[in-house]
């Protein structure tokens, strides 16, 4: 069985039995989503690491009480958002508007109209779609568009050892592949 | 010279990123308008991606996080004890105890306990060792509810630091807000269903028992 085909329910049951592989798969599947939630709200990598550790620790202590049909990504994102707010303190109210704005673009990006689409789902779907394209493309898109530092094309060229002139055409090819993967998801 | 035909994906990406001159951008805009539906769909997708990616950060945590969590998992099953959350900055998770439910009180002699009226305002109070919590549930026309609450810390914590989350029975967030300087918070227009309120304070995470609207 491929790792992708293992359901959330199987992961949850495996984790409850103390199966290390299930726990590892759970972390592989959701650690980027959980780590990215505090980063998306401007927390430092250190604070984001704290939120990640806390979120997965709370999951570990709560998994016996979770329903077997739980959507683990949604559950983890719920805890991560709570503790992102907690870590941000009084700045937190600015974030609500951001979530609402993001959800407005979800339909065009995902090719579907869904009520109440949440920002975390967008991050999760992006993460999964990026997992469906080759590593070089994934790396380029993440650095160009999803890196908190927002580096220039020249900096990206330096980091990836690519000629600056090839970034534009390569990123277009990679975005096209990403769109194709998101369409069939 | 104006471009003709259907713009390719790279030109559309350049356009969405604002990398073209004003003249080129106008030309692409015209091409998109006049081209088949696919070019328009591509342009919309690229625009949505650029907009979303401006706000979304996607990154992998440092490997030490995963390694530490693997160790914590192994220790939990080796010792049978819960993993400590104190190391991650909260000292405890607290289950709030229901101290008062006006819905149950009003229903005595009228209907069976556990079926509070969905039309009348309902008041819930909870006690914990960290904060006292009260929630007023106010029905709205159309089967929705406003939840107005207050969390009063027992210690010297600033209630403005409290994060308040409304969570469905599946453990998924229904709404998130912060308390104000008086500890007051509100969730407006909540649909019917079962929920619990989770309040994250600087040192504890307080969970109420679930209640049904």
Short mmCIF file of C-alpha atoms in Angstrom, two decimals:
data_model
loop_
_atom_site.label_atom_id
_atom_site.label_comp_id
_atom_site.label_asym_id
_atom_site.label_seq_id
_atom_site.Cartn_x
_atom_site.Cartn_y
_atom_site.Cartn_z
CA UNK A 1 0.00 0.00 0.00
CA UNK A 2 1.40 3.41 -0.97
CA UNK A 3 1.73 6.00 1.77
CA UNK A 4 -0.62 8.35 -0.08
CA UNK A 5 -3.42 5.78 -0.07
CA UNK A 6 -3.36 5.30 3.71
CA UNK A 7 -6.45 7.04 5.09
CA UNK A 8 -6.61 9.36 8.07
CA UNK A 9 -8.65 6.68 9.86
CA UNK A 10 -5.89 4.10 9.38
CA UNK A 11 -3.31 6.62 10.58
CA UNK A 12 -5.35 7.38 13.70
CA UNK A 13 -5.88 3.70 14.53
CA UNK A 14 -2.19 2.98 13.94
CA UNK A 15 -1.14 5.84 16.21
CA UNK A 16 -3.50 4.60 18.93
CA UNK A 17 -1.83 1.18 18.76
CA UNK A 18 1.53 2.86 19.21
CA UNK A 19 2.65 2.11 15.65
CA UNK A 20 5.76 4.24 14.96
CA UNK A 21 5.25 4.08 11.20
CA UNK A 22 1.74 5.54 11.49
CA UNK A 23 3.06 8.36 13.64
CA UNK A 24 5.87 9.03 11.17
CA UNK A 25 3.37 9.09 8.29
CA UNK A 26 1.09 11.44 10.21
CA UNK A 27 4.01 13.82 10.75
CA UNK A 28 5.10 13.51 7.10
CA UNK A 29 1.59 14.28 5.91
CA UNK A 30 0.74 17.19 8.18
CA UNK A 31 3.91 18.72 9.64
CA UNK A 32 4.26 21.26 6.81
CA UNK A 33 0.62 22.29 7.15
CA UNK A 34 0.89 22.72 10.93
CA UNK A 35 4.27 24.52 10.76
CA UNK A 36 3.03 26.81 7.99
CA UNK A 37 -0.04 28.09 9.86
CA UNK A 38 1.93 30.19 12.40
CA UNK A 39 4.42 31.18 9.69
CA UNK A 40 1.57 32.43 7.50
CA UNK A 41 0.53 34.72 10.35
CA UNK A 42 4.00 36.17 10.72
CA UNK A 43 5.36 34.18 13.65
CA UNK A 44 9.08 33.37 13.65
CA UNK A 45 10.34 29.89 12.78
CA UNK A 46 11.13 29.37 16.48
CA UNK A 47 7.58 30.25 17.52
CA UNK A 48 6.19 28.17 14.65
CA UNK A 49 8.28 25.24 15.86
CA UNK A 50 6.78 25.66 19.36
CA UNK A 51 3.24 25.73 17.94
CA UNK A 52 4.02 22.58 15.89
CA UNK A 53 5.38 20.68 18.87
CA UNK A 54 2.45 21.69 21.03
CA UNK A 55 -0.11 20.82 18.35
CA UNK A 56 1.22 17.31 17.76
CA UNK A 57 1.68 16.74 21.50
CA UNK A 58 -1.97 17.69 22.12
CA UNK A 59 -2.93 15.33 19.30
CA UNK A 60 -0.93 12.54 20.91
CA UNK A 61 -2.72 13.12 24.22
CA UNK A 62 -6.16 13.47 22.61
CA UNK A 63 -6.14 10.75 19.95
CA UNK A 64 -7.93 8.17 22.09
CA UNK A 65 -10.96 10.46 22.27
CA UNK A 66 -11.08 11.39 18.57
CA UNK A 67 -13.78 9.96 16.35
CA UNK A 68 -12.46 7.45 13.85
CA UNK A 69 -13.83 9.49 10.94
CA UNK A 70 -12.04 12.67 12.08
CA UNK A 71 -10.41 14.77 9.40
CA UNK A 72 -6.98 14.91 10.96
CA UNK A 73 -5.78 17.88 8.88
CA UNK A 74 -8.78 19.92 10.02
CA UNK A 75 -8.31 18.84 13.64
CA UNK A 76 -4.60 19.68 13.65
CA UNK A 77 -5.20 23.00 11.88
CA UNK A 78 -7.81 23.87 14.54
CA UNK A 79 -5.31 23.33 17.35
CA UNK A 80 -2.49 25.05 15.45
CA UNK A 81 -4.64 28.12 14.77
CA UNK A 82 -5.67 28.34 18.42
CA UNK A 83 -2.07 28.31 19.56
CA UNK A 84 -0.97 30.62 16.79
CA UNK A 85 -3.48 33.16 18.14
CA UNK A 86 -2.30 32.49 21.63
CA UNK A 87 1.32 33.11 20.59
CA UNK A 88 0.41 36.29 18.74
CA UNK A 89 -1.45 37.87 21.64
CA UNK A 90 -3.16 41.14 20.93
CA UNK A 91 -2.18 41.37 17.26
CA UNK A 92 -4.48 38.47 16.50
CA UNK A 93 -7.58 40.33 15.36
CA UNK A 94 -5.86 41.49 12.18
CA UNK A 95 -5.74 37.90 10.96
CA UNK A 96 -9.47 37.34 10.59
CA UNK A 97 -9.72 39.60 7.56
CA UNK A 98 -6.83 37.79 5.92
CA UNK A 99 -8.57 34.42 6.18
CA UNK A 100 -11.73 35.77 4.66
CA UNK A 101 -9.83 37.30 1.72
CA UNK A 102 -7.95 34.09 1.07
CA UNK A 103 -11.09 31.99 0.94
CA UNK A 104 -12.41 34.20 -1.86
CA UNK A 105 -9.66 32.98 -4.17
CA UNK A 106 -10.02 29.31 -3.29
CA UNK A 107 -12.67 28.64 -5.92
CA UNK A 108 -10.55 29.93 -8.82
CA UNK A 109 -7.47 28.14 -7.60
CA UNK A 110 -9.10 24.79 -6.95
CA UNK A 111 -11.64 24.86 -9.74
CA UNK A 112 -14.56 24.24 -7.42
CA UNK A 113 -17.09 26.19 -5.45
CA UNK A 114 -17.31 25.21 -1.85
CA UNK A 115 -19.05 26.96 0.99
CA UNK A 116 -16.92 27.88 3.97
CA UNK A 117 -13.57 26.93 2.49
CA UNK A 118 -10.89 27.62 5.08
CA UNK A 119 -7.41 29.02 4.60
CA UNK A 120 -5.81 25.94 6.13
CA UNK A 121 -7.47 23.73 3.50
CA UNK A 122 -5.89 25.85 0.80
CA UNK A 123 -2.48 25.35 2.38
CA UNK A 124 -3.11 21.61 2.69
CA UNK A 125 -4.25 21.28 -0.92
CA UNK A 126 -1.26 23.30 -2.13
CA UNK A 127 1.07 21.10 -0.10
CA UNK A 128 -0.45 17.92 -1.51
CA UNK A 129 -0.41 19.23 -5.08
CA UNK A 130 3.23 20.22 -4.72
CA UNK A 131 3.91 16.65 -3.63
CA UNK A 132 2.58 15.56 -7.03
CA UNK A 133 5.11 17.42 -9.17
CA UNK A 134 8.83 16.74 -9.52
CA UNK A 135 11.18 17.89 -6.78
CA UNK A 136 12.96 20.57 -8.83
CA UNK A 137 9.66 22.24 -9.74
CA UNK A 138 8.38 21.95 -6.18
CA UNK A 139 11.52 23.59 -4.83
CA UNK A 140 11.33 26.44 -7.33
CA UNK A 141 7.65 27.21 -6.65
CA UNK A 142 8.09 27.04 -2.88
CA UNK A 143 11.08 29.40 -2.93
CA UNK A 144 9.54 31.80 -5.45
CA UNK A 145 6.02 32.03 -4.06
CA UNK A 146 5.66 30.38 -0.65
CA UNK A 147 8.85 31.39 1.15
CA UNK A 148 8.35 33.93 3.95
CA UNK A 149 11.52 35.76 2.80
CA UNK A 150 10.06 36.40 -0.70
CA UNK A 151 13.45 36.31 -2.48
CA UNK A 152 14.05 38.01 -5.86
CA UNK A 153 14.64 36.01 -9.04
CA UNK A 154 18.38 36.76 -8.71
CA UNK A 155 18.45 35.36 -5.15
CA UNK A 156 16.46 32.31 -6.21
CA UNK A 157 18.88 31.73 -9.11
CA UNK A 158 21.77 31.86 -6.64
CA UNK A 159 20.13 29.46 -4.19
CA UNK A 160 19.13 26.93 -6.84
CA UNK A 161 22.20 27.29 -9.08
CA UNK A 162 20.07 28.28 -12.09
CA UNK A 163 20.71 31.02 -14.67
CA UNK A 164 18.48 34.02 -13.84
CA UNK A 165 17.11 34.00 -17.38
CA UNK A 166 15.74 30.48 -17.04
CA UNK A 167 13.68 31.22 -13.91
CA UNK A 168 10.77 32.84 -15.78
CA UNK A 169 10.17 30.07 -18.35
CA UNK A 170 10.83 27.30 -15.78
CA UNK A 171 8.45 28.75 -13.23
CA UNK A 172 5.72 28.98 -15.89
CA UNK A 173 6.18 25.30 -16.81
CA UNK A 174 6.14 24.35 -13.13
CA UNK A 175 3.02 26.41 -12.39
CA UNK A 176 1.29 24.76 -15.33
CA UNK A 177 2.12 21.32 -13.90
CA UNK A 178 0.88 22.41 -10.48
CA UNK A 179 -2.41 23.56 -11.97
CA UNK A 180 -2.81 20.23 -13.76
CA UNK A 181 -2.25 18.29 -10.51
CA UNK A 182 -4.68 20.51 -8.60
CA UNK A 183 -7.33 19.94 -11.26
CA UNK A 184 -7.28 16.18 -10.85
CA UNK A 185 -7.02 16.18 -7.04
CA UNK B 1 3.31 46.19 -31.48
CA UNK B 2 0.21 44.58 -29.96
CA UNK B 3 0.32 40.84 -29.51
CA UNK B 4 -2.27 38.69 -31.21
CA UNK B 5 -3.55 35.17 -30.59
CA UNK B 6 -3.82 33.28 -27.36
CA UNK B 7 -1.30 34.30 -24.65
CA UNK B 8 0.83 31.41 -23.40
CA UNK B 9 1.14 30.46 -19.73
CA UNK B 10 4.46 32.25 -19.27
CA UNK B 11 3.09 35.54 -20.61
CA UNK B 12 0.06 35.17 -18.35
CA UNK B 13 2.33 34.57 -15.35
CA UNK B 14 4.42 37.62 -16.28
CA UNK B 15 1.21 39.62 -16.59
CA UNK B 16 -0.15 38.47 -13.22
CA UNK B 17 3.18 39.22 -11.55
CA UNK B 18 3.27 42.72 -13.02
CA UNK B 19 6.44 42.07 -15.01
CA UNK B 20 5.16 43.59 -18.26
CA UNK B 21 5.13 47.16 -19.48
CA UNK B 22 1.81 48.96 -19.42
CA UNK B 23 1.44 48.50 -23.18
CA UNK B 24 2.22 44.78 -23.03
CA UNK B 25 -0.13 44.32 -20.08
CA UNK B 26 -2.99 46.01 -21.96
CA UNK B 27 -2.29 43.84 -24.97
CA UNK B 28 -2.42 40.65 -22.86
CA UNK B 29 -5.61 41.83 -21.17
CA UNK B 30 -7.19 42.29 -24.61
CA UNK B 31 -5.99 38.87 -25.76
CA UNK B 32 -7.45 37.22 -22.66
CA UNK B 33 -10.77 38.94 -23.25
CA UNK B 34 -10.91 37.86 -26.87
CA UNK B 35 -9.50 34.36 -26.50
CA UNK B 36 -11.22 31.06 -25.72
CA UNK B 37 -12.43 30.17 -22.23
CA UNK B 38 -9.28 28.22 -21.40
CA UNK B 39 -7.03 31.30 -21.57
CA UNK B 40 -9.41 33.11 -19.24
CA UNK B 41 -9.45 30.12 -16.86
CA UNK B 42 -5.62 30.03 -16.91
CA UNK B 43 -5.44 33.76 -16.22
CA UNK B 44 -7.86 33.45 -13.31
CA UNK B 45 -5.97 30.50 -11.86
CA UNK B 46 -2.65 32.34 -12.06
CA UNK B 47 -4.15 35.45 -10.48
CA UNK B 48 -5.67 33.36 -7.67
CA UNK B 49 -2.36 31.53 -7.14
CA UNK B 50 -0.43 34.82 -6.94
CA UNK B 51 -2.97 36.25 -4.49
CA UNK B 52 -3.02 33.17 -2.29
CA UNK B 53 0.74 32.66 -2.37
CA UNK B 54 1.26 36.26 -1.23
CA UNK B 55 -0.39 35.32 2.09
CA UNK B 56 0.37 31.61 2.44
CA UNK B 57 3.74 30.41 3.62
CA UNK B 58 4.61 26.77 3.13
CA UNK B 59 7.72 25.44 4.73
CA UNK B 60 9.05 22.33 6.39
CA UNK B 61 9.83 22.45 10.10
CA UNK B 62 13.41 21.85 11.22
CA UNK B 63 14.11 18.09 11.40
CA UNK B 64 14.61 18.29 15.20
CA UNK B 65 10.86 18.86 15.61
CA UNK B 66 9.97 15.57 13.94
CA UNK B 67 12.77 13.75 15.75
CA UNK B 68 11.59 15.08 19.12
CA UNK B 69 8.00 14.10 18.38
CA UNK B 70 9.09 10.60 17.35
CA UNK B 71 10.90 10.23 20.69
CA UNK B 72 7.90 11.59 22.60
CA UNK B 73 5.63 9.07 20.85
CA UNK B 74 7.92 6.17 21.69
CA UNK B 75 8.19 7.31 25.32
CA UNK B 76 4.43 7.67 25.61
CA UNK B 77 3.91 4.05 24.65
CA UNK B 78 6.88 2.82 26.64
CA UNK B 79 5.75 4.54 29.84
CA UNK B 80 1.95 4.69 29.29
CA UNK B 81 1.99 8.32 30.40
CA UNK B 82 0.70 11.34 28.48
CA UNK B 83 3.34 13.45 26.77
CA UNK B 84 4.07 16.62 28.78
CA UNK B 85 2.69 19.80 27.26
CA UNK B 86 4.48 22.01 29.77
CA UNK B 87 7.64 21.86 27.69
CA UNK B 88 5.69 23.47 24.88
CA UNK B 89 4.56 26.43 26.94
CA UNK B 90 1.24 25.52 28.53
CA UNK B 91 1.22 24.04 31.97
CA UNK B 92 -2.07 22.17 31.81
CA UNK B 93 -5.26 21.30 29.98
CA UNK B 94 -8.33 21.84 32.13
CA UNK B 95 -11.85 20.50 31.66
CA UNK B 96 -14.34 23.13 32.82
CA UNK B 97 -17.19 21.94 35.04
CA UNK B 98 -20.73 23.06 34.24
CA UNK B 99 -21.98 25.04 37.24
CA UNK B 100 -25.28 26.32 35.86
CA UNK B 101 -27.49 25.75 32.82
CA UNK B 102 -30.67 27.84 32.68
CA UNK B 103 -31.98 25.57 29.90
CA UNK B 104 -32.12 22.59 32.21
CA UNK B 105 -33.54 24.64 35.07
CA UNK B 106 -36.34 26.14 32.96
CA UNK B 107 -37.29 22.74 31.64
CA UNK B 108 -38.13 21.16 35.00
CA UNK B 109 -41.76 20.04 34.92
CA UNK B 110 -42.14 21.20 31.35
CA UNK B 111 -40.04 18.87 29.29
CA UNK B 112 -37.38 16.29 30.01
CA UNK B 113 -34.05 17.58 31.24
CA UNK B 114 -31.46 17.63 28.46
CA UNK B 115 -33.82 19.23 25.94
CA UNK B 116 -33.46 22.93 26.61
CA UNK B 117 -35.75 25.20 24.63
CA UNK B 118 -34.34 26.37 21.29
CA UNK B 119 -36.40 29.56 21.43
CA UNK B 120 -35.47 31.04 24.78
CA UNK B 121 -32.21 32.65 25.75
CA UNK B 122 -30.01 30.21 27.64
CA UNK B 123 -27.26 30.86 30.14
CA UNK B 124 -24.35 28.52 30.83
CA UNK B 125 -21.71 28.95 33.52
CA UNK B 126 -18.53 26.95 33.96
CA UNK B 127 -15.94 26.87 36.70
CA UNK B 128 -12.28 25.98 36.45
CA UNK B 129 -9.28 26.68 38.60
CA UNK B 130 -8.07 29.15 35.96
CA UNK B 131 -11.10 31.23 34.99
CA UNK B 132 -14.85 31.40 35.39
CA UNK B 133 -16.70 31.28 32.10
CA UNK B 134 -20.24 32.34 31.32
CA UNK B 135 -21.99 32.01 27.97
CA UNK B 136 -25.33 33.49 26.94
CA UNK B 137 -26.94 31.75 23.97
CA UNK B 138 -29.36 34.01 22.14
CA UNK B 139 -31.52 32.53 19.39
CA UNK B 140 -31.90 34.46 16.15
CA UNK B 141 -34.66 34.09 13.59
CA UNK B 142 -33.74 31.43 11.04
CA UNK B 143 -32.36 28.88 13.47
CA UNK B 144 -29.06 30.61 14.16
CA UNK B 145 -27.62 31.70 17.48
CA UNK B 146 -25.43 34.40 18.95
CA UNK B 147 -23.08 33.28 21.71
CA UNK B 148 -21.97 36.08 24.02
CA UNK B 149 -19.49 35.06 26.66
CA UNK B 150 -17.09 36.21 29.29
CA UNK B 151 -14.01 34.54 30.73
CA UNK B 152 -12.89 36.02 34.02
CA UNK B 153 -9.42 34.93 35.11
CA UNK B 154 -9.07 33.93 38.77
CA UNK B 155 -5.44 35.08 38.82
CA UNK B 156 -3.82 38.22 37.47
CA UNK B 157 -3.80 37.17 33.83
CA UNK B 158 -4.90 39.72 31.24
CA UNK B 159 -8.07 38.36 29.59
CA UNK B 160 -7.09 40.15 26.37
CA UNK B 161 -4.52 37.38 26.00
CA UNK B 162 -7.26 34.73 25.91
CA UNK B 163 -7.98 33.03 22.59
CA UNK B 164 -11.49 31.62 22.36
CA UNK B 165 -12.38 28.94 19.84
CA UNK B 166 -15.76 27.38 19.07
CA UNK B 167 -15.16 23.77 18.09
CA UNK B 168 -17.61 21.26 16.58
CA UNK B 169 -18.01 17.70 17.83
CA UNK B 170 -15.58 16.59 15.12
CA UNK B 171 -12.92 18.72 16.79
CA UNK B 172 -12.87 21.18 13.89
CA UNK B 173 -12.98 24.92 14.34
CA UNK B 174 -16.34 26.62 13.78
CA UNK B 175 -15.11 30.07 14.80
CA UNK B 176 -12.16 31.75 16.47
CA UNK B 177 -11.95 35.03 18.31
CA UNK B 178 -10.15 36.78 21.13
CA UNK B 179 -11.48 38.06 24.44
CA UNK B 180 -11.36 41.79 25.09
CA UNK B 181 -9.94 43.55 28.14
CA UNK B 182 -13.06 42.59 30.13
CA UNK B 183 -12.77 38.97 29.04
CA UNK B 184 -15.82 39.30 26.79
CA UNK B 185 -16.11 37.42 23.51
CA UNK B 186 -18.83 36.79 20.92
CA UNK B 187 -19.66 34.30 18.17
CA UNK B 188 -22.48 35.56 15.99
CA UNK B 189 -24.81 33.66 13.68
CA UNK B 190 -23.71 30.18 14.74
CA UNK B 191 -25.69 27.32 13.15
CA UNK B 192 -27.39 24.58 15.17
CA UNK B 193 -25.25 21.67 16.33
CA UNK B 194 -23.06 20.50 19.19
CA UNK B 195 -20.05 22.52 20.17
CA UNK B 196 -17.50 23.03 22.86
CA UNK B 197 -15.58 26.17 23.69
CA UNK B 198 -11.83 25.97 24.04
CA UNK B 199 -10.02 28.87 25.66
CA UNK B 200 -6.26 29.12 25.40
CA UNK B 201 -4.77 31.29 28.13
CA UNK B 202 -1.03 31.97 28.41
CA UNK B 203 -0.64 29.00 30.76
CA UNK B 204 -3.57 26.66 30.26
CA UNK B 205 -6.01 25.33 27.76
CA UNK B 206 -9.60 25.23 29.08
CA UNK B 207 -12.16 22.94 27.45
CA UNK B 208 -15.88 23.16 28.22
CA UNK B 209 -18.10 20.10 27.96
CA UNK B 210 -20.03 20.07 24.70
CA UNK B 211 -23.43 21.77 24.51
CA UNK B 212 -26.12 21.65 21.84
CA UNK B 213 -27.72 24.65 20.13
#
